[in-house]
């Protein structure tokens, strides 16, 4: 069973030594516990975002926001990697990751919203609207991730990652793939496709978390499952912000 989210894969709930799912009785992972912890992490993201957003006081304050953007992005990435490789630390690293990502997206969102008023509210609304719609579709059985479905989303997610990495490397030499950041028809179509890929990763994440609950994985995996969902939601929000900014820049 696969997930395009790097925080969730077929070995997420397996014991490293035995290769089997470890059940911890009353201390097992539950769906309600994962939902509650997801809500808490999202609150921490909002708190971090509100703090960094408050630092924006016009174009002259962008210099103040840059350390928050870079610091939040880098520390968020480091904390995410630690969480992925040390799942038992997730009760501590996941909240720290949420705060770091909040600082990053809050500062970035303030800059976007100053240029395109109302865009952040639209992106937030679409993010949670998409999540709610896909969760309903998943729980009702309307969408069930088959093996081919999972393989396709994993491959598409990997392709997007490689494109972004290639574009970043090209940027060091003064070049870029115009359609990634441009507002041309191709650029908008690319962003729309990436939004769809990010959204479909939520289905895979729901499925992986459900498997962990059914297998009675360790209690700390509630934090890890919540962390994985927040990773996807942050990615989806950023891609929606990119898509909406491209659309508004054409007006």
Tab-separated table of C-alpha atoms in Angstrom:
chain	number	residue	atom	x	y	z
A	1	UNK	CA	0.000	0.000	0.000
A	2	UNK	CA	1.510	3.291	-1.096
A	3	UNK	CA	1.041	7.003	-0.444
A	4	UNK	CA	2.505	9.815	-2.494
A	5	UNK	CA	3.055	11.619	0.785
A	6	UNK	CA	6.678	10.862	1.761
A	7	UNK	CA	5.572	10.728	5.388
A	8	UNK	CA	3.314	7.748	4.675
A	9	UNK	CA	4.332	4.582	2.877
A	10	UNK	CA	3.756	0.848	3.025
A	11	UNK	CA	6.156	0.444	5.968
A	12	UNK	CA	4.844	3.330	8.076
A	13	UNK	CA	3.090	1.152	10.643
A	14	UNK	CA	5.567	-1.736	10.678
A	15	UNK	CA	8.062	-2.564	13.393
A	16	UNK	CA	11.586	-2.151	12.031
A	17	UNK	CA	12.849	-5.357	13.646
A	18	UNK	CA	10.046	-7.825	12.986
A	19	UNK	CA	8.494	-6.294	9.869
A	20	UNK	CA	5.049	-6.768	11.391
A	21	UNK	CA	2.456	-4.310	12.618
A	22	UNK	CA	2.795	-3.947	16.376
A	23	UNK	CA	-0.435	-3.682	18.366
A	24	UNK	CA	-0.312	-1.859	21.680
A	25	UNK	CA	-3.673	-2.755	23.201
A	26	UNK	CA	-5.276	0.192	24.979
A	27	UNK	CA	-2.419	2.389	23.807
A	28	UNK	CA	-3.206	1.748	20.156
A	29	UNK	CA	-3.793	4.367	17.482
A	30	UNK	CA	-7.422	5.496	17.085
A	31	UNK	CA	-9.219	7.524	14.446
A	32	UNK	CA	-10.578	10.040	16.959
A	33	UNK	CA	-7.130	10.479	18.449
A	34	UNK	CA	-5.660	11.159	15.012
A	35	UNK	CA	-8.429	13.649	14.188
A	36	UNK	CA	-7.906	15.495	17.475
A	37	UNK	CA	-4.169	15.716	16.952
A	38	UNK	CA	-4.649	16.878	13.361
A	39	UNK	CA	-6.864	19.668	14.680
A	40	UNK	CA	-4.237	20.635	17.251
A	41	UNK	CA	-1.479	20.750	14.637
A	42	UNK	CA	-3.633	22.921	12.384
A	43	UNK	CA	-4.230	25.309	15.293
A	44	UNK	CA	-0.458	25.548	15.765
A	45	UNK	CA	-0.042	26.256	12.050
A	46	UNK	CA	-2.581	29.078	12.347
A	47	UNK	CA	-0.852	30.519	15.445
A	48	UNK	CA	2.513	30.533	13.675
A	49	UNK	CA	0.927	32.043	10.561
A	50	UNK	CA	-0.802	34.796	12.537
A	51	UNK	CA	2.482	35.747	14.197
A	52	UNK	CA	4.452	36.034	10.944
A	53	UNK	CA	1.509	37.714	9.152
A	54	UNK	CA	1.459	40.404	11.868
A	55	UNK	CA	5.021	41.337	10.924
A	56	UNK	CA	3.910	42.560	7.488
A	57	UNK	CA	3.498	46.329	7.399
A	58	UNK	CA	3.832	47.056	3.708
A	59	UNK	CA	6.453	46.438	1.007
A	60	UNK	CA	9.165	47.959	3.195
A	61	UNK	CA	8.716	45.119	5.723
A	62	UNK	CA	9.509	42.318	3.272
A	63	UNK	CA	13.076	42.282	4.566
A	64	UNK	CA	11.671	41.435	7.988
A	65	UNK	CA	9.574	38.604	6.555
A	66	UNK	CA	12.342	36.923	4.571
A	67	UNK	CA	14.027	35.401	7.667
A	68	UNK	CA	10.641	34.017	8.728
A	69	UNK	CA	10.041	32.564	5.269
A	70	UNK	CA	13.496	31.018	4.953
A	71	UNK	CA	13.764	29.999	8.595
A	72	UNK	CA	10.296	28.484	8.650
A	73	UNK	CA	10.832	26.594	5.399
A	74	UNK	CA	14.247	25.206	6.358
A	75	UNK	CA	13.354	24.305	9.949
A	76	UNK	CA	10.073	22.791	8.746
A	77	UNK	CA	11.930	20.623	6.254
A	78	UNK	CA	14.473	19.492	8.860
A	79	UNK	CA	11.748	18.686	11.382
A	80	UNK	CA	9.779	16.819	8.733
A	81	UNK	CA	12.794	14.654	7.885
A	82	UNK	CA	13.419	13.926	11.570
A	83	UNK	CA	9.774	12.963	12.017
A	84	UNK	CA	9.808	10.670	8.988
A	85	UNK	CA	12.895	8.791	10.179
A	86	UNK	CA	12.162	8.916	13.920
A	87	UNK	CA	8.427	8.291	14.141
A	88	UNK	CA	8.585	7.780	17.908
A	89	UNK	CA	9.589	11.440	18.206
A	90	UNK	CA	6.482	12.634	16.378
A	91	UNK	CA	4.629	13.750	19.566
A	92	UNK	CA	7.378	16.379	19.932
A	93	UNK	CA	8.556	17.073	16.379
A	94	UNK	CA	5.099	17.258	14.768
A	95	UNK	CA	3.973	20.289	16.848
A	96	UNK	CA	7.305	22.012	16.183
A	97	UNK	CA	6.903	21.293	12.469
A	98	UNK	CA	3.403	22.813	12.537
A	99	UNK	CA	4.672	26.035	14.128
A	100	UNK	CA	7.579	26.281	11.649
A	101	UNK	CA	5.277	25.767	8.664
A	102	UNK	CA	2.904	28.339	10.122
A	103	UNK	CA	5.692	30.927	10.259
A	104	UNK	CA	6.618	30.115	6.662
A	105	UNK	CA	3.160	30.183	5.093
A	106	UNK	CA	1.996	33.139	7.209
A	107	UNK	CA	4.769	35.415	5.988
A	108	UNK	CA	4.438	34.165	2.413
A	109	UNK	CA	0.655	34.534	2.501
A	110	UNK	CA	0.909	38.129	3.741
A	111	UNK	CA	2.988	39.031	0.695
A	112	UNK	CA	0.580	37.277	-1.675
A	113	UNK	CA	-2.472	38.864	-0.059
A	114	UNK	CA	-0.964	42.340	-0.283
A	115	UNK	CA	-0.565	41.895	-4.013
A	116	UNK	CA	-3.824	40.018	-4.590
A	117	UNK	CA	-6.287	41.022	-1.841
A	118	UNK	CA	-8.495	38.163	-0.687
A	119	UNK	CA	-6.392	35.429	-2.266
A	120	UNK	CA	-5.422	33.845	1.071
A	121	UNK	CA	-9.031	33.489	2.207
A	122	UNK	CA	-9.866	31.868	-1.124
A	123	UNK	CA	-6.931	29.446	-0.871
A	124	UNK	CA	-7.772	28.488	2.715
A	125	UNK	CA	-11.426	27.955	1.864
A	126	UNK	CA	-10.580	25.812	-1.146
A	127	UNK	CA	-8.046	23.767	0.836
A	128	UNK	CA	-10.504	22.761	3.534
A	129	UNK	CA	-13.346	22.450	1.054
A	130	UNK	CA	-11.344	19.985	-1.026
A	131	UNK	CA	-10.315	18.059	2.072
A	132	UNK	CA	-13.925	17.809	3.280
A	133	UNK	CA	-15.200	16.739	-0.138
A	134	UNK	CA	-12.541	14.062	-0.547
A	135	UNK	CA	-13.025	12.791	3.003
A	136	UNK	CA	-16.762	12.399	2.362
A	137	UNK	CA	-16.047	10.672	-0.949
A	138	UNK	CA	-13.581	8.328	0.746
A	139	UNK	CA	-15.758	7.507	3.745
A	140	UNK	CA	-18.789	6.873	1.528
A	141	UNK	CA	-16.809	4.498	-0.664
A	142	UNK	CA	-17.225	6.690	-3.720
A	143	UNK	CA	-13.435	6.793	-4.078
A	144	UNK	CA	-11.370	3.792	-3.042
A	145	UNK	CA	-7.631	3.808	-3.777
A	146	UNK	CA	-6.831	0.766	-5.912
A	147	UNK	CA	-3.244	-0.349	-6.454
A	148	UNK	CA	-3.176	1.264	-9.915
A	149	UNK	CA	-4.620	4.472	-8.485
A	150	UNK	CA	-1.937	4.560	-5.793
A	151	UNK	CA	0.853	3.820	-8.243
A	152	UNK	CA	-0.344	6.608	-10.539
A	153	UNK	CA	-0.494	9.213	-7.776
A	154	UNK	CA	2.901	8.191	-6.380
A	155	UNK	CA	4.456	8.450	-9.852
A	156	UNK	CA	2.795	11.818	-10.518
A	157	UNK	CA	3.922	13.181	-7.142
A	158	UNK	CA	7.473	12.048	-7.812
A	159	UNK	CA	7.349	13.689	-11.235
A	160	UNK	CA	6.252	17.014	-9.754
A	161	UNK	CA	9.028	16.825	-7.166
A	162	UNK	CA	11.662	16.183	-9.842
A	163	UNK	CA	10.369	19.094	-11.945
A	164	UNK	CA	10.564	21.455	-8.980
A	165	UNK	CA	14.081	20.264	-8.142
A	166	UNK	CA	15.219	20.665	-11.750
A	167	UNK	CA	13.716	24.151	-11.879
A	168	UNK	CA	15.515	25.096	-8.648
A	169	UNK	CA	18.857	23.865	-9.991
A	170	UNK	CA	18.292	25.746	-13.258
A	171	UNK	CA	17.593	28.875	-11.217
A	172	UNK	CA	21.159	28.774	-9.897
A	173	UNK	CA	22.317	29.298	-13.487
A	174	UNK	CA	19.801	32.021	-14.330
A	175	UNK	CA	17.298	29.801	-16.110
A	176	UNK	CA	13.896	28.375	-15.237
A	177	UNK	CA	10.960	26.425	-16.588
A	178	UNK	CA	8.596	29.275	-17.385
A	179	UNK	CA	5.412	27.259	-17.047
A	180	UNK	CA	6.067	26.509	-13.362
A	181	UNK	CA	5.794	30.116	-12.209
A	182	UNK	CA	4.423	31.809	-15.337
A	183	UNK	CA	0.790	32.795	-15.846
A	184	UNK	CA	0.519	31.528	-19.417
A	185	UNK	CA	-2.148	29.027	-20.359
A	186	UNK	CA	0.397	26.236	-19.961
A	187	UNK	CA	1.490	27.595	-16.583
A	188	UNK	CA	-2.082	27.693	-15.295
A	189	UNK	CA	-2.768	24.198	-16.626
A	190	UNK	CA	0.379	22.899	-14.906
A	191	UNK	CA	-0.627	24.402	-11.561
A	192	UNK	CA	-4.144	22.997	-11.922
A	193	UNK	CA	-2.729	19.510	-12.507
A	194	UNK	CA	-0.430	19.820	-9.480
A	195	UNK	CA	-3.397	20.908	-7.323
A	196	UNK	CA	-5.271	17.769	-8.410
A	197	UNK	CA	-2.252	15.580	-7.611
A	198	UNK	CA	-1.838	17.183	-4.176
A	199	UNK	CA	-5.558	16.746	-3.459
A	200	UNK	CA	-5.562	13.080	-4.460
A	201	UNK	CA	-2.698	12.464	-2.051
A	202	UNK	CA	-5.242	13.130	0.704
A	203	UNK	CA	-7.146	10.007	-0.373
A	204	UNK	CA	-4.004	7.927	-0.017
A	205	UNK	CA	-3.301	9.492	3.374
A	206	UNK	CA	-6.835	8.732	4.616
A	207	UNK	CA	-6.384	5.139	3.510
A	208	UNK	CA	-3.006	4.708	5.190
A	209	UNK	CA	-4.262	6.193	8.464
A	210	UNK	CA	-7.287	3.900	8.381
A	211	UNK	CA	-4.981	0.918	7.945
A	212	UNK	CA	-2.961	1.998	10.978
A	213	UNK	CA	-6.117	2.285	13.088
A	214	UNK	CA	-7.375	-1.121	11.967
A	215	UNK	CA	-3.976	-2.692	12.678
A	216	UNK	CA	-3.913	-1.040	16.148
A	217	UNK	CA	-0.585	0.659	15.545
A	218	UNK	CA	1.219	2.354	18.496
A	219	UNK	CA	-0.425	5.412	20.068
A	220	UNK	CA	2.311	7.796	18.926
A	221	UNK	CA	1.285	7.052	15.338
A	222	UNK	CA	-1.716	9.326	15.915
A	223	UNK	CA	0.762	12.211	15.946
A	224	UNK	CA	2.530	10.815	12.925
A	225	UNK	CA	-0.714	10.381	10.972
A	226	UNK	CA	-1.750	13.928	11.889
A	227	UNK	CA	1.666	15.215	10.817
A	228	UNK	CA	1.354	13.453	7.461
A	229	UNK	CA	-2.052	15.013	6.807
A	230	UNK	CA	-0.742	18.481	7.650
A	231	UNK	CA	2.169	17.965	5.232
A	232	UNK	CA	-0.300	17.307	2.409
A	233	UNK	CA	-2.632	20.144	3.422
A	234	UNK	CA	0.247	22.653	3.491
A	235	UNK	CA	1.342	21.491	0.041
A	236	UNK	CA	-2.216	21.731	-1.291
A	237	UNK	CA	-2.652	25.231	0.154
A	238	UNK	CA	0.605	26.475	-1.385
A	239	UNK	CA	-0.311	25.050	-4.790
A	240	UNK	CA	-3.758	26.665	-4.614
A	241	UNK	CA	-2.115	29.957	-3.687
A	242	UNK	CA	0.162	29.627	-6.709
A	243	UNK	CA	-2.729	28.766	-9.045
A	244	UNK	CA	-4.965	31.589	-7.802
A	245	UNK	CA	-2.140	34.124	-8.105
A	246	UNK	CA	-1.568	33.086	-11.707
A	247	UNK	CA	-5.263	33.473	-12.500
A	248	UNK	CA	-5.509	36.883	-10.814
A	249	UNK	CA	-2.342	38.177	-12.468
A	250	UNK	CA	-4.030	37.733	-15.855
A	251	UNK	CA	-6.890	40.097	-14.922
